[in-house]
Amino acid sequence: MKEEESAGIPRLMVSAPAKSSGKTTLAIGIAANLSASGWQVNSFKKGPDYIDPAWHRLATGNECYNLDPWMMGPDGCRSSFIRHSGISEASLSLIEGNHGLHDGMSLDGSDSSAGLAEILQTPVLLVVDGHDAGRGAAATVMGMQAMPPSVTIAGVVLNRVRSERQAEKQRRAIEQYCGIEVLGSIPIDRLLTIPERHLGLTTVAETATAGEFIRNAAATVAACCDMEAITRLFFSAPHMAPRLACCPRQRSANPKARIGVFRDAAFSFYYPDNLEALEHQGAELVFIDSLAAAELPAIDALYIGGGFPESFFRELTANHSLMQGVRSAAESGMPLYAECGGLIYLSREALYRGESFPMAGVLPFDIGFTDRPAGHGYLELESTTGSPWFTKGERVKAHEFHYSSTTAISGNPLWQFTVHRGKGTTGRTDGIIQRNVFASYAHLHAVASPGWAPAFVSAAAAYRTAAA
């Protein structure tokens, strides 16, 4: 099919039989090449991930949006994908899967990367780690083809191959037995591995050589893969109407409130959808560097997301004037919304690797860290009380990934949620409410929790009015 004859949204998913196969490296290498060739690449990441999207954003210059069937549902994924896919003739939509193609919670695979590919009718470029394989690589690909949900595996790229001879053996077997063209083979290269840490890949903000890595990935993909053939795969997707009938979301010309957002190397975990949802509800966002700002600017509410505050405890505690400002803001009744890393920042103190670090002292507990995840995976929560943030009886789907836990809880705090799945803050509850402060280990997505942004902006506007 010629590119100019394709209608709708040209799209492609990059996935793999298993995690740590090289999906992110290939995806950002493809994205960087396409961007350099003049394409507008709209990128997406399947699942609840903050780190990979930041690498996509650096490679393309555009935001990378999350798509999660379990949290957002099929309709939420479909509408978000259409809304964030470009409608120009030079737009391509690239989705990076998570874990293995068929990995997910549901036995039927509906919430896997394959399930998302089925929802979006998107062809898949499969990355196969060929390091220890021969012709058996074809058996792996055949298994991916046969396993439901049924998806179109439109091409294969071999990764981490040891020699041209090994790659040729795999290529011939895959093309003969699977009927799929192998579009590239990438040799083992330690420079093409993003360092990993306890929560996944190292963040862009912490990687001084991030730009160099993306340039290396782009050069390697261009040299080892057939980029023309890969580009054609985008146009093999069946027609999906772009957002011609969707009303574009507009930012308010007269903001209802100013919401401060800690956004820096310590606190970088924010879904673009969440920030945009606040703006679309009438908020003006004011970004704050928690490591450098001496005080809070003139704001009506504060949003502290997740990240790696433990990597910056010395810098955070050294900035005691900002911590004092946050504590004073909370005592004044300013709405504060904190997730995971934000919850840690608002605690009394954090014990990390044998050292104690004083925190903002807003919440009545300390934080301790362990070598194993204290909470990891999806959360199912039920609101057991009404608050400015959530209504009583509201069910919330979210996710958590933390190596820390609350300790030495004082008094009898009020908790927003009962935990039906996951760990949350105490194992039974999550979402502490104190004055107008809400803090939890749960990471919410605005599409999955559509009432969150209106409630946040409403609380901020009420505070603004009261303070006037």
Short mmCIF file of C-alpha atoms in Angstrom, two decimals:
data_model
loop_
_atom_site.label_atom_id
_atom_site.label_comp_id
_atom_site.label_asym_id
_atom_site.label_seq_id
_atom_site.Cartn_x
_atom_site.Cartn_y
_atom_site.Cartn_z
CA MET A 1 0.00 0.00 0.00
CA LYS A 2 1.34 3.44 -0.88
CA GLU A 3 1.58 5.80 2.08
CA GLU A 4 -0.55 8.47 0.41
CA GLU A 5 -3.34 5.94 -0.19
CA SER A 6 -3.70 5.07 3.51
CA ALA A 7 -6.56 6.66 5.42
CA GLY A 8 -7.05 7.18 9.12
CA ILE A 9 -4.25 6.79 11.67
CA PRO A 10 -1.06 4.99 10.51
CA ARG A 11 0.09 3.04 13.57
CA LEU A 12 2.40 0.31 14.80
CA MET A 13 3.09 -1.43 18.10
CA VAL A 14 6.58 -2.54 19.13
CA SER A 15 6.36 -5.56 21.43
CA ALA A 16 8.32 -8.68 22.36
CA PRO A 17 7.76 -12.23 23.62
CA ALA A 18 9.12 -11.27 27.06
CA LYS A 19 10.27 -8.26 29.06
CA SER A 20 13.83 -6.89 28.78
CA SER A 21 14.07 -7.93 25.13
CA GLY A 22 14.96 -4.47 23.82
CA LYS A 23 11.53 -2.97 23.10
CA THR A 24 12.36 0.48 24.41
CA THR A 25 15.69 0.71 22.58
CA LEU A 26 14.11 -0.31 19.27
CA ALA A 27 11.05 1.90 19.79
CA ILE A 28 13.03 5.06 20.53
CA GLY A 29 15.49 4.23 17.74
CA ILE A 30 12.60 3.97 15.28
CA ALA A 31 10.94 7.10 16.69
CA ALA A 32 14.14 9.14 16.46
CA ASN A 33 14.74 8.05 12.86
CA LEU A 34 11.19 8.85 11.81
CA SER A 35 11.32 12.24 13.53
CA ALA A 36 14.60 13.05 11.78
CA SER A 37 12.96 12.11 8.47
CA GLY A 38 10.21 14.70 8.95
CA TRP A 39 7.44 12.56 10.44
CA GLN A 40 5.46 13.77 13.44
CA VAL A 41 5.68 10.77 15.75
CA ASN A 42 2.92 10.48 18.33
CA SER A 43 4.09 7.90 20.83
CA PHE A 44 2.24 5.81 23.39
CA LYS A 45 3.26 3.39 26.12
CA LYS A 46 1.10 0.46 27.14
CA GLY A 47 0.63 0.14 30.87
CA PRO A 48 1.28 2.23 33.98
CA ASP A 49 4.76 3.52 33.17
CA TYR A 50 6.44 6.87 33.69
CA ILE A 51 10.06 6.16 32.76
CA ASP A 52 9.80 4.80 29.20
CA PRO A 53 7.51 7.67 28.10
CA ALA A 54 10.18 10.18 29.12
CA TRP A 55 12.65 8.44 26.79
CA HIS A 56 10.04 8.56 24.01
CA ARG A 57 9.47 12.26 24.64
CA LEU A 58 13.20 12.96 24.32
CA ALA A 59 13.37 10.96 21.08
CA THR A 60 10.35 12.59 19.41
CA GLY A 61 9.97 16.01 21.01
CA ASN A 62 6.32 15.15 21.71
CA GLU A 63 4.49 13.89 24.78
CA CYS A 64 4.11 10.13 25.16
CA TYR A 65 0.70 8.99 26.46
CA ASN A 66 -0.16 5.87 28.44
CA LEU A 67 -2.75 3.33 27.34
CA ASP A 68 -3.83 0.78 29.95
CA PRO A 69 -6.82 -1.49 29.22
CA TRP A 70 -7.13 -2.62 32.84
CA MET A 71 -7.35 0.90 34.28
CA MET A 72 -8.85 2.80 31.37
CA GLY A 73 -10.99 0.13 29.70
CA PRO A 74 -11.18 -0.46 25.94
CA ASP A 75 -13.19 2.69 25.25
CA GLY A 76 -10.86 4.84 27.34
CA CYS A 77 -7.82 3.49 25.48
CA ARG A 78 -9.45 3.94 22.11
CA SER A 79 -10.61 7.51 22.73
CA SER A 80 -7.29 8.57 24.28
CA PHE A 81 -5.35 7.05 21.39
CA ILE A 82 -7.50 8.80 18.79
CA ARG A 83 -7.39 12.10 20.67
CA HIS A 84 -3.61 12.10 20.90
CA SER A 85 -2.86 10.80 17.40
CA GLY A 86 -2.14 13.50 14.87
CA ILE A 87 -4.40 14.11 11.90
CA SER A 88 -1.79 15.54 9.53
CA GLU A 89 -0.51 13.51 6.58
CA ALA A 90 2.91 13.49 8.23
CA SER A 91 1.72 11.88 11.49
CA LEU A 92 2.53 8.37 12.65
CA SER A 93 1.46 6.74 15.93
CA LEU A 94 3.94 4.43 17.64
CA ILE A 95 2.96 2.27 20.63
CA GLU A 96 5.46 0.49 22.84
CA GLY A 97 4.06 -2.57 24.60
CA ASN A 98 4.98 -3.60 28.12
CA HIS A 99 6.25 -6.94 29.43
CA GLY A 100 5.67 -9.72 26.90
CA LEU A 101 3.13 -9.38 24.09
CA HIS A 102 0.69 -11.75 25.79
CA ASP A 103 1.47 -10.95 29.43
CA GLY A 104 -1.36 -9.53 31.51
CA MET A 105 -3.56 -10.14 34.52
CA SER A 106 -6.57 -11.56 32.67
CA LEU A 107 -6.48 -15.17 31.50
CA ASP A 108 -8.02 -14.14 28.19
CA GLY A 109 -5.23 -11.60 27.60
CA SER A 110 -7.62 -8.69 27.14
CA ASP A 111 -5.41 -6.40 29.24
CA SER A 112 -2.12 -7.50 27.65
CA SER A 113 -0.21 -5.67 24.92
CA ALA A 114 -1.85 -8.07 22.47
CA GLY A 115 -5.22 -7.09 23.93
CA LEU A 116 -4.40 -3.43 23.34
CA ALA A 117 -3.25 -4.19 19.79
CA GLU A 118 -6.59 -5.92 19.24
CA ILE A 119 -8.53 -2.97 20.67
CA LEU A 120 -6.69 -0.56 18.37
CA GLN A 121 -6.41 -2.99 15.42
CA THR A 122 -2.70 -2.30 15.32
CA PRO A 123 -0.03 -4.43 13.61
CA VAL A 124 2.89 -5.54 15.78
CA LEU A 125 6.62 -5.37 15.14
CA LEU A 126 8.02 -8.15 17.34
CA VAL A 127 11.46 -7.80 18.95
CA VAL A 128 13.00 -11.24 19.52
CA ASP A 129 16.01 -11.59 21.78
CA GLY A 130 18.14 -13.91 19.67
CA HIS A 131 21.15 -14.16 21.95
CA ASP A 132 20.77 -17.85 22.86
CA ALA A 133 18.53 -19.03 20.01
CA GLY A 134 18.89 -20.72 16.65
CA ARG A 135 16.03 -21.90 14.43
CA GLY A 136 14.01 -22.21 17.65
CA ALA A 137 13.42 -18.48 17.42
CA ALA A 138 10.73 -19.39 14.89
CA ALA A 139 8.94 -21.49 17.52
CA THR A 140 8.80 -18.44 19.80
CA VAL A 141 7.29 -16.34 17.04
CA MET A 142 4.81 -19.08 16.15
CA GLY A 143 3.68 -19.17 19.76
CA MET A 144 3.08 -15.42 19.69
CA GLN A 145 1.02 -15.86 16.50
CA ALA A 146 -1.09 -18.69 17.90
CA MET A 147 -1.82 -17.29 21.37
CA PRO A 148 -5.04 -15.31 21.77
CA PRO A 149 -5.83 -12.46 21.53
CA SER A 150 -5.07 -12.82 17.86
CA VAL A 151 -2.94 -10.00 16.50
CA THR A 152 -1.12 -9.33 13.26
CA ILE A 153 2.61 -9.74 13.74
CA ALA A 154 3.69 -7.79 10.70
CA GLY A 155 7.45 -7.99 11.10
CA VAL A 156 10.28 -9.20 13.32
CA VAL A 157 13.51 -7.58 14.45
CA LEU A 158 16.18 -9.81 15.99
CA ASN A 159 18.05 -8.28 18.91
CA ARG A 160 21.30 -9.09 20.71
CA VAL A 161 22.42 -11.56 18.07
CA ARG A 162 25.99 -12.82 18.42
CA SER A 163 26.89 -13.24 14.76
CA GLU A 164 25.60 -12.83 11.23
CA ARG A 165 25.46 -16.60 10.92
CA GLN A 166 23.17 -16.90 13.94
CA ALA A 167 20.96 -14.10 12.65
CA GLU A 168 20.67 -15.73 9.23
CA LYS A 169 19.64 -19.06 10.76
CA GLN A 170 16.91 -17.35 12.77
CA ARG A 171 15.78 -15.23 9.82
CA ARG A 172 15.38 -18.21 7.48
CA ALA A 173 13.42 -20.22 10.07
CA ILE A 174 11.08 -17.34 10.96
CA GLU A 175 10.37 -16.42 7.36
CA GLN A 176 9.77 -20.04 6.30
CA TYR A 177 7.70 -21.30 9.24
CA CYS A 178 5.97 -18.11 10.38
CA GLY A 179 5.52 -16.32 7.07
CA ILE A 180 6.81 -13.08 8.58
CA GLU A 181 9.61 -10.97 7.19
CA VAL A 182 12.60 -10.27 9.41
CA LEU A 183 13.29 -6.56 9.04
CA GLY A 184 16.52 -6.29 10.95
CA SER A 185 19.06 -7.86 13.28
CA ILE A 186 20.83 -5.86 15.97
CA PRO A 187 24.10 -7.15 17.44
CA ILE A 188 24.96 -7.20 21.11
CA ASP A 189 26.05 -3.72 22.14
CA ARG A 190 26.40 -2.63 25.75
CA LEU A 191 25.98 1.00 24.63
CA LEU A 192 22.42 0.11 23.57
CA THR A 193 21.29 -0.91 27.03
CA ILE A 194 19.61 1.64 29.25
CA PRO A 195 20.75 1.03 32.85
CA GLU A 196 18.04 -0.43 35.08
CA ARG A 197 17.24 0.25 38.70
CA HIS A 198 14.77 -1.03 41.28
CA LEU A 199 11.79 0.65 39.58
CA GLY A 200 12.82 -0.16 36.00
CA LEU A 201 14.96 1.83 33.58
CA THR A 202 16.95 4.81 34.78
CA THR A 203 15.06 8.04 34.20
CA VAL A 204 16.03 10.55 31.53
CA ALA A 205 16.53 13.20 34.22
CA GLU A 206 19.16 11.04 35.94
CA THR A 207 20.97 9.99 32.74
CA ALA A 208 23.55 12.55 31.68
CA THR A 209 24.14 10.72 28.41
CA ALA A 210 20.45 10.30 27.49
CA GLY A 211 20.76 12.30 24.29
CA GLU A 212 23.83 10.35 23.25
CA PHE A 213 22.04 7.07 23.92
CA ILE A 214 19.13 8.06 21.68
CA ARG A 215 21.52 9.09 18.90
CA ASN A 216 23.30 5.73 19.19
CA ALA A 217 19.99 3.86 19.15
CA ALA A 218 18.82 5.79 16.08
CA ALA A 219 22.10 5.17 14.23
CA THR A 220 22.07 1.45 15.06
CA VAL A 221 18.45 0.99 14.00
CA ALA A 222 19.12 2.86 10.76
CA ALA A 223 22.16 0.67 10.05
CA CYS A 224 20.72 -2.69 11.12
CA CYS A 225 17.02 -2.45 10.22
CA ASP A 226 15.03 -1.76 7.07
CA MET A 227 13.47 1.56 8.06
CA GLU A 228 11.57 1.86 4.78
CA ALA A 229 9.89 -1.48 5.38
CA ILE A 230 9.18 -0.61 9.03
CA THR A 231 7.63 2.69 7.96
CA ARG A 232 5.35 0.82 5.56
CA LEU A 233 4.08 -1.30 8.44
CA PHE A 234 2.39 1.78 9.95
CA PHE A 235 0.27 2.06 6.83
CA SER A 236 -0.73 -1.61 6.90
CA ALA A 237 -3.08 -0.93 9.82
CA PRO A 238 -6.80 -0.99 8.98
CA HIS A 239 -8.67 2.30 8.83
CA MET A 240 -9.26 4.07 12.13
CA ALA A 241 -10.82 7.51 11.95
CA PRO A 242 -8.71 10.30 13.43
CA ARG A 243 -10.18 12.81 15.83
CA LEU A 244 -12.07 14.79 13.21
CA ALA A 245 -15.32 14.56 15.17
CA CYS A 246 -13.68 15.15 18.57
CA CYS A 247 -13.91 18.57 20.11
CA PRO A 248 -10.36 19.64 20.96
CA ARG A 249 -9.86 20.33 24.64
CA GLN A 250 -9.13 23.98 25.24
CA ARG A 251 -7.20 25.53 28.11
CA SER A 252 -9.11 28.19 29.98
CA ALA A 253 -8.21 31.79 29.16
CA ASN A 254 -9.21 32.78 32.70
CA PRO A 255 -7.82 30.18 35.10
CA LYS A 256 -9.95 29.22 38.07
CA ALA A 257 -6.87 28.49 40.17
CA ARG A 258 -3.08 28.16 40.07
CA ILE A 259 -1.84 24.67 40.93
CA GLY A 260 1.83 24.21 41.74
CA VAL A 261 3.49 21.01 40.51
CA PHE A 262 6.81 19.69 41.82
CA ARG A 263 8.57 18.71 38.59
CA ASP A 264 12.28 17.94 38.66
CA ALA A 265 14.70 15.02 38.90
CA ALA A 266 13.22 13.92 42.25
CA PHE A 267 9.56 14.17 41.21
CA SER A 268 9.03 13.34 37.55
CA PHE A 269 6.19 10.80 37.54
CA TYR A 270 3.21 12.61 36.01
CA TYR A 271 0.89 11.33 33.33
CA PRO A 272 0.49 13.99 30.62
CA ASP A 273 -3.23 13.20 30.69
CA ASN A 274 -3.37 14.19 34.37
CA LEU A 275 -1.68 17.54 33.84
CA GLU A 276 -3.80 18.25 30.77
CA ALA A 277 -6.98 17.27 32.62
CA LEU A 278 -6.23 19.85 35.31
CA GLU A 279 -5.65 22.52 32.65
CA HIS A 280 -8.83 21.58 30.84
CA GLN A 281 -10.75 22.01 34.08
CA GLY A 282 -9.47 25.57 34.29
CA ALA A 283 -6.21 25.29 36.24
CA GLU A 284 -3.02 27.16 35.47
CA LEU A 285 -0.07 24.88 36.24
CA VAL A 286 3.04 26.35 37.85
CA PHE A 287 6.04 23.99 37.79
CA ILE A 288 8.34 24.05 40.82
CA ASP A 289 11.85 22.66 41.23
CA SER A 290 11.78 21.12 44.71
CA LEU A 291 15.59 20.92 44.74
CA ALA A 292 16.20 24.59 43.97
CA ALA A 293 13.13 26.72 44.76
CA ALA A 294 13.50 28.48 48.11
CA GLU A 295 9.77 29.00 48.56
CA LEU A 296 6.41 28.25 47.05
CA PRO A 297 5.18 30.70 44.42
CA ALA A 298 1.71 32.23 44.60
CA ILE A 299 -0.46 29.14 44.16
CA ASP A 300 -3.84 27.84 45.32
CA ALA A 301 -2.97 24.13 45.52
CA LEU A 302 0.04 21.82 45.25
CA TYR A 303 0.48 18.55 43.34
CA ILE A 304 3.46 16.38 44.32
CA GLY A 305 3.73 13.30 42.12
CA GLY A 306 5.93 10.25 42.28
CA GLY A 307 9.57 9.81 41.44
CA PHE A 308 12.80 9.01 43.25
CA PRO A 309 12.99 11.35 46.24
CA GLU A 310 15.23 8.79 47.96
CA SER A 311 17.93 9.55 45.38
CA PHE A 312 17.83 13.21 46.42
CA PHE A 313 17.14 13.13 50.15
CA ARG A 314 20.22 15.22 50.95
CA GLU A 315 19.26 17.95 48.48
CA LEU A 316 15.59 17.89 49.51
CA THR A 317 16.31 18.17 53.23
CA ALA A 318 18.92 20.85 52.62
CA ASN A 319 16.14 22.94 51.04
CA HIS A 320 14.44 23.29 54.41
CA SER A 321 12.85 26.64 53.57
CA LEU A 322 10.73 25.03 50.87
CA MET A 323 9.75 22.19 53.21
CA GLN A 324 8.70 24.80 55.79
CA GLY A 325 6.69 26.57 53.11
CA VAL A 326 4.90 23.36 52.18
CA ARG A 327 4.15 22.64 55.84
CA SER A 328 2.76 26.16 56.33
CA ALA A 329 0.64 25.82 53.19
CA ALA A 330 -0.85 22.58 54.48
CA GLU A 331 -1.58 24.14 57.87
CA SER A 332 -3.34 27.04 56.13
CA GLY A 333 -5.75 24.63 54.47
CA MET A 334 -4.26 24.75 50.98
CA PRO A 335 -5.22 21.62 49.00
CA LEU A 336 -2.23 19.28 48.60
CA TYR A 337 -2.42 16.14 46.49
CA ALA A 338 0.51 13.73 46.80
CA GLU A 339 1.27 10.37 45.20
CA CYS A 340 3.93 7.93 46.44
CA GLY A 341 7.06 10.10 46.28
CA GLY A 342 4.89 13.04 47.32
CA LEU A 343 3.62 11.06 50.30
CA ILE A 344 7.24 10.41 51.32
CA TYR A 345 8.05 14.12 51.04
CA LEU A 346 5.12 15.01 53.32
CA SER A 347 6.05 12.44 56.01
CA ARG A 348 7.92 13.25 59.25
CA GLU A 349 11.18 11.53 58.37
CA ALA A 350 12.54 8.85 56.07
CA LEU A 351 14.97 6.11 57.03
CA TYR A 352 17.01 5.15 53.97
CA ARG A 353 20.16 3.00 53.89
CA GLY A 354 20.83 3.52 57.56
CA GLU A 355 20.39 7.30 57.53
CA SER A 356 17.48 9.37 58.78
CA PHE A 357 16.29 12.35 56.73
CA PRO A 358 13.77 14.90 58.06
CA MET A 359 10.87 15.47 55.70
CA ALA A 360 8.18 18.17 55.56
CA GLY A 361 6.39 16.86 58.64
CA VAL A 362 2.87 17.29 57.28
CA LEU A 363 1.72 13.69 57.79
CA PRO A 364 1.74 11.69 61.06
CA PHE A 365 4.12 8.91 60.13
CA ASP A 366 7.67 8.03 59.17
CA ILE A 367 8.88 6.17 56.09
CA GLY A 368 11.10 3.10 55.96
CA PHE A 369 12.66 1.45 52.90
CA THR A 370 13.25 -2.21 52.13
CA ASP A 371 15.19 -4.13 49.47
CA ARG A 372 12.02 -5.72 48.09
CA PRO A 373 8.87 -4.05 46.75
CA ALA A 374 6.43 -3.20 49.52
CA GLY A 375 3.71 -2.70 46.93
CA HIS A 376 3.88 -3.59 43.26
CA GLY A 377 1.06 -3.85 40.73
CA TYR A 378 -2.50 -2.76 40.24
CA LEU A 379 -4.67 -1.40 43.02
CA GLU A 380 -8.42 -1.69 43.48
CA LEU A 381 -9.73 0.82 45.99
CA GLU A 382 -13.11 1.73 47.44
CA SER A 383 -13.77 5.12 48.98
CA THR A 384 -15.28 4.64 52.43
CA THR A 385 -15.76 8.30 53.23
CA GLY A 386 -16.68 11.46 51.39
CA SER A 387 -14.03 14.14 50.91
CA PRO A 388 -13.22 17.03 48.58
CA TRP A 389 -11.25 14.47 46.55
CA PHE A 390 -13.54 11.42 46.19
CA THR A 391 -17.15 10.53 46.91
CA LYS A 392 -18.18 7.80 49.33
CA GLY A 393 -18.58 4.45 47.56
CA GLU A 394 -16.44 5.47 44.58
CA ARG A 395 -14.35 2.62 43.14
CA VAL A 396 -10.90 3.48 41.86
CA LYS A 397 -8.46 1.53 39.74
CA ALA A 398 -4.84 2.59 40.11
CA HIS A 399 -1.35 1.14 40.42
CA GLU A 400 1.55 1.19 42.88
CA PHE A 401 5.28 0.44 42.83
CA HIS A 402 7.16 1.36 45.99
CA TYR A 403 9.97 0.03 48.12
CA SER A 404 8.89 2.09 51.10
CA SER A 405 6.25 1.74 53.81
CA THR A 406 4.77 3.93 56.51
CA THR A 407 5.99 3.35 60.07
CA ALA A 408 5.23 4.78 63.51
CA ILE A 409 1.79 6.08 62.54
CA SER A 410 0.50 8.48 65.20
CA GLY A 411 -3.09 8.94 66.29
CA ASN A 412 -6.03 7.62 64.33
CA PRO A 413 -5.75 9.08 60.80
CA LEU A 414 -8.71 9.27 58.44
CA TRP A 415 -8.27 7.10 55.36
CA GLN A 416 -10.07 7.64 52.06
CA PHE A 417 -9.89 4.09 50.72
CA THR A 418 -10.28 0.48 51.67
CA VAL A 419 -7.86 -1.64 49.65
CA HIS A 420 -9.45 -4.59 47.82
CA ARG A 421 -6.36 -5.41 45.76
CA GLY A 422 -2.76 -4.38 46.43
CA LYS A 423 -0.96 -2.94 49.44
CA GLY A 424 -1.74 0.76 49.54
CA THR A 425 -0.43 2.59 52.59
CA THR A 426 -1.19 0.14 55.39
CA GLY A 427 -2.19 -3.05 53.58
CA ARG A 428 -5.84 -2.39 54.37
CA THR A 429 -6.21 1.33 53.70
CA ASP A 430 -4.81 4.03 51.45
CA GLY A 431 -5.26 7.75 50.95
CA ILE A 432 -4.72 9.64 54.19
CA ILE A 433 -6.85 12.77 54.59
CA GLN A 434 -5.64 15.57 56.84
CA ARG A 435 -7.08 19.07 56.55
CA ASN A 436 -7.10 19.56 52.75
CA VAL A 437 -4.19 17.18 52.23
CA PHE A 438 -4.63 13.89 50.39
CA ALA A 439 -1.66 11.52 50.12
CA SER A 440 -1.44 7.90 48.99
CA TYR A 441 0.74 5.30 47.34
CA ALA A 442 -1.79 5.02 44.51
CA HIS A 443 -0.96 6.44 41.09
CA LEU A 444 -4.20 7.52 39.43
CA HIS A 445 -4.82 8.12 35.74
CA ALA A 446 -7.23 10.90 34.83
CA VAL A 447 -8.95 8.83 32.12
CA ALA A 448 -9.56 6.01 34.59
CA SER A 449 -10.68 8.47 37.32
CA PRO A 450 -12.50 11.24 35.43
CA GLY A 451 -13.75 12.92 38.61
CA TRP A 452 -10.25 13.51 39.98
CA ALA A 453 -9.30 16.63 38.00
CA PRO A 454 -12.64 18.44 38.51
CA ALA A 455 -12.45 17.75 42.25
CA PHE A 456 -8.84 18.96 42.47
CA VAL A 457 -9.50 22.20 40.58
CA SER A 458 -12.70 22.81 42.54
CA ALA A 459 -10.81 22.48 45.84
CA ALA A 460 -8.09 24.83 44.59
CA ALA A 461 -10.66 27.40 43.41
CA ALA A 462 -12.47 27.25 46.77
CA TYR A 463 -9.22 27.91 48.59
CA ARG A 464 -8.48 30.80 46.26
CA THR A 465 -11.87 32.35 46.93
CA ALA A 466 -11.57 31.91 50.69
CA ALA A 467 -8.11 33.48 50.71
CA ALA A 468 -9.17 36.49 48.62
#
